[in-house]
Amino acid sequence: MTEGTSLSQPQPYALEKTTWQEEAMSDPRQMEGLLQHVQRLPQRDEYWVGTHRLARMWVTPCKAPPYRPYVILVLSQEGKIVRSQVQRHPPTAQTLFEELVRAMCRPVWGAGRARRPTRLYVDHPEDVAALTPGLAALQVQCVYRHPLALADAVIADMERSLGPATPRPGLLSIPSVTPPLLEHLYQLAAQWYQATPWRWLTDHHPFAIRCLPEDAPRYAVVMGSGGEVFGLAVYETLADLQLMFTSSLSPRQLAKRATWFVLFFEEAPAVSFEDLDAIAAYNWPVAAPQAYPVFGRTTPEQELVLPAKSDLLWMEGALGALLAYMDAPMEVDQGKGRPADLTVSVPRVGSEAHVHLRVLEFEAIFRKDLGV
């Protein structure tokens, strides 16, 4: 393992079998010697499997941002790891070829003797073109095959051993939630973060926001004026909002009395791997490295779980209305600020939402006759 680097929740499985290295190029003379050695090795009538993946795990350097490593894996047809490597950046074709040569020369303990296979299966089409010339000189055929069930199983086992027992599901696992809806939510969340509402609004500026067709408003409080957690906390009822300000209960006791829906911004490790992969696949916007949006709902056990689709649809409308509120012209000449009451139509995926937003006076939220 690279000095000063640690894995989140490390376990013996991958550390014993995996080589960690920075992506320094090998000495050409050393590589030439390895190639000559490989050409003299016996060749078995067997296939190997080779793959490289962006791993669902985090490396946390002591003095650098965390990152997801790339895993290079070479397996025998029996499913034994012949060689594996973890590195920070996507592997080049040269790196992949060098790792294959080293796998033939020095298989890891338990993977058999040094030898050449007759075929190598890879699951990236571009790797076939890149690796074929070098492997052909070693009389090894390179073949594209996707998916590679053998590699999928081994990598999933590695990730289970290094990560949480139950990986967090992604937003796309919520029934009927689609990529276009999430893309729009990510766009709105990025705009909300860039608007820095916490510079002007505190938790003493609650909003009552009603997104039709819901019958009752939800109550939103901007988080971030304290400089720690940035986002939006949303309470189902006025009683829940009042409880947040008046209760002397501990956070654990409070969680059993009321739950809430939340959007907060964090660094990438706070996001599920499914969502991170979807961000990359669909190119959803993220405002800053520390501004990955996390949507969740609290539980009485103080856990954060996936929201419902209705929560996300409400947030889509609410963020659109809040951004309109932030963009509303200040009535400076009359000594007034932004409007305290706003009704707007905001775009939704495939439709529009009619949203009524009202800024509540902090003292008024404790009155029983508050009309919202």
PDB file of N, CA and C in Angstrom, residues 3 22 25 65 79 106 124 140 142 189 194 224 250 259 277 285 293 305-306 362 372:
ATOM      1  N   GLU A   3       2.464   4.631   0.902  1.00  0.00           N
ATOM      2  CA  GLU A   3       2.647   5.249   2.196  1.00  0.00           C
ATOM      3  C   GLU A   3       1.695   6.424   2.367  1.00  0.00           C
ATOM      4  N   GLU A  22       1.735   3.779  -7.578  1.00  0.00           N
ATOM      5  CA  GLU A  22       1.532   4.949  -8.412  1.00  0.00           C
ATOM      6  C   GLU A  22       1.837   4.528  -9.846  1.00  0.00           C
ATOM      7  N   MET A  25       5.941   4.523 -15.064  1.00  0.00           N
ATOM      8  CA  MET A  25       6.249   3.620 -16.166  1.00  0.00           C
ATOM      9  C   MET A  25       7.420   2.721 -15.788  1.00  0.00           C
ATOM     10  N   PRO A  65      -7.380  14.633  -0.983  1.00  0.00           N
ATOM     11  CA  PRO A  65      -8.795  14.253  -1.035  1.00  0.00           C
ATOM     12  C   PRO A  65      -8.960  12.750  -1.258  1.00  0.00           C
ATOM     13  N   GLY A  79     -11.004 -19.157 -11.547  1.00  0.00           N
ATOM     14  CA  GLY A  79     -11.458 -18.078 -10.691  1.00  0.00           C
ATOM     15  C   GLY A  79     -10.430 -17.630  -9.677  1.00  0.00           C
ATOM     16  N   ARG A 106       4.997 -13.969 -12.756  1.00  0.00           N
ATOM     17  CA  ARG A 106       4.964 -14.158 -11.306  1.00  0.00           C
ATOM     18  C   ARG A 106       3.524 -14.165 -10.815  1.00  0.00           C
ATOM     19  N   HIS A 124     -13.603  -4.829 -22.225  1.00  0.00           N
ATOM     20  CA  HIS A 124     -13.570  -3.496 -22.827  1.00  0.00           C
ATOM     21  C   HIS A 124     -13.147  -3.664 -24.291  1.00  0.00           C
ATOM     22  N   VAL A 140      -0.757 -15.498 -27.526  1.00  0.00           N
ATOM     23  CA  VAL A 140      -1.953 -15.456 -26.682  1.00  0.00           C
ATOM     24  C   VAL A 140      -3.030 -14.685 -27.440  1.00  0.00           C
ATOM     25  N   CYS A 142      -6.455 -12.578 -27.834  1.00  0.00           N
ATOM     26  CA  CYS A 142      -7.220 -11.629 -27.027  1.00  0.00           C
ATOM     27  C   CYS A 142      -8.639 -11.559 -27.584  1.00  0.00           C
ATOM     28  N   ALA A 189     -30.365  21.510  -7.834  1.00  0.00           N
ATOM     29  CA  ALA A 189     -29.526  21.482  -6.629  1.00  0.00           C
ATOM     30  C   ALA A 189     -28.226  22.252  -6.852  1.00  0.00           C
ATOM     31  N   GLN A 194     -25.060  27.160  -5.816  1.00  0.00           N
ATOM     32  CA  GLN A 194     -24.352  28.319  -6.355  1.00  0.00           C
ATOM     33  C   GLN A 194     -24.990  29.639  -5.926  1.00  0.00           C
ATOM     34  N   GLY A 224     -27.004  26.024   6.768  1.00  0.00           N
ATOM     35  CA  GLY A 224     -25.704  26.477   6.307  1.00  0.00           C
ATOM     36  C   GLY A 224     -25.217  27.774   6.895  1.00  0.00           C
ATOM     37  N   SER A 250     -33.034  14.971  23.477  1.00  0.00           N
ATOM     38  CA  SER A 250     -31.779  14.688  22.797  1.00  0.00           C
ATOM     39  C   SER A 250     -32.061  14.395  21.329  1.00  0.00           C
ATOM     40  N   THR A 259     -39.671  12.823  11.917  1.00  0.00           N
ATOM     41  CA  THR A 259     -38.666  12.583  10.873  1.00  0.00           C
ATOM     42  C   THR A 259     -38.809  13.679   9.833  1.00  0.00           C
ATOM     43  N   ASP A 277     -22.002   6.424  -9.927  1.00  0.00           N
ATOM     44  CA  ASP A 277     -21.909   5.839 -11.270  1.00  0.00           C
ATOM     45  C   ASP A 277     -22.934   6.466 -12.212  1.00  0.00           C
ATOM     46  N   PRO A 285     -24.981  17.372 -13.356  1.00  0.00           N
ATOM     47  CA  PRO A 285     -24.086  18.429 -12.860  1.00  0.00           C
ATOM     48  C   PRO A 285     -23.896  18.376 -11.347  1.00  0.00           C
ATOM     49  N   PRO A 293     -25.023  16.567  -4.177  1.00  0.00           N
ATOM     50  CA  PRO A 293     -26.301  16.597  -3.453  1.00  0.00           C
ATOM     51  C   PRO A 293     -26.675  15.216  -2.924  1.00  0.00           C
ATOM     52  N   VAL A 305     -32.339   7.225   4.884  1.00  0.00           N
ATOM     53  CA  VAL A 305     -32.777   6.252   3.887  1.00  0.00           C
ATOM     54  C   VAL A 305     -33.255   6.992   2.647  1.00  0.00           C
ATOM     55  N   LEU A 306     -33.554   6.233   1.606  1.00  0.00           N
ATOM     56  CA  LEU A 306     -34.026   6.844   0.371  1.00  0.00           C
ATOM     57  C   LEU A 306     -35.356   7.554   0.593  1.00  0.00           C
ATOM     58  N   PHE A 362     -40.523  34.214  12.204  1.00  0.00           N
ATOM     59  CA  PHE A 362     -40.090  33.170  13.126  1.00  0.00           C
ATOM     60  C   PHE A 362     -41.007  33.074  14.345  1.00  0.00           C
ATOM     61  N   VAL A 372     -51.548  28.956   6.969  1.00  0.00           N
ATOM     62  CA  VAL A 372     -50.721  28.652   5.801  1.00  0.00           C
ATOM     63  C   VAL A 372     -51.424  27.593   4.992  1.00  0.00           C
TER      64      VAL A 372
END
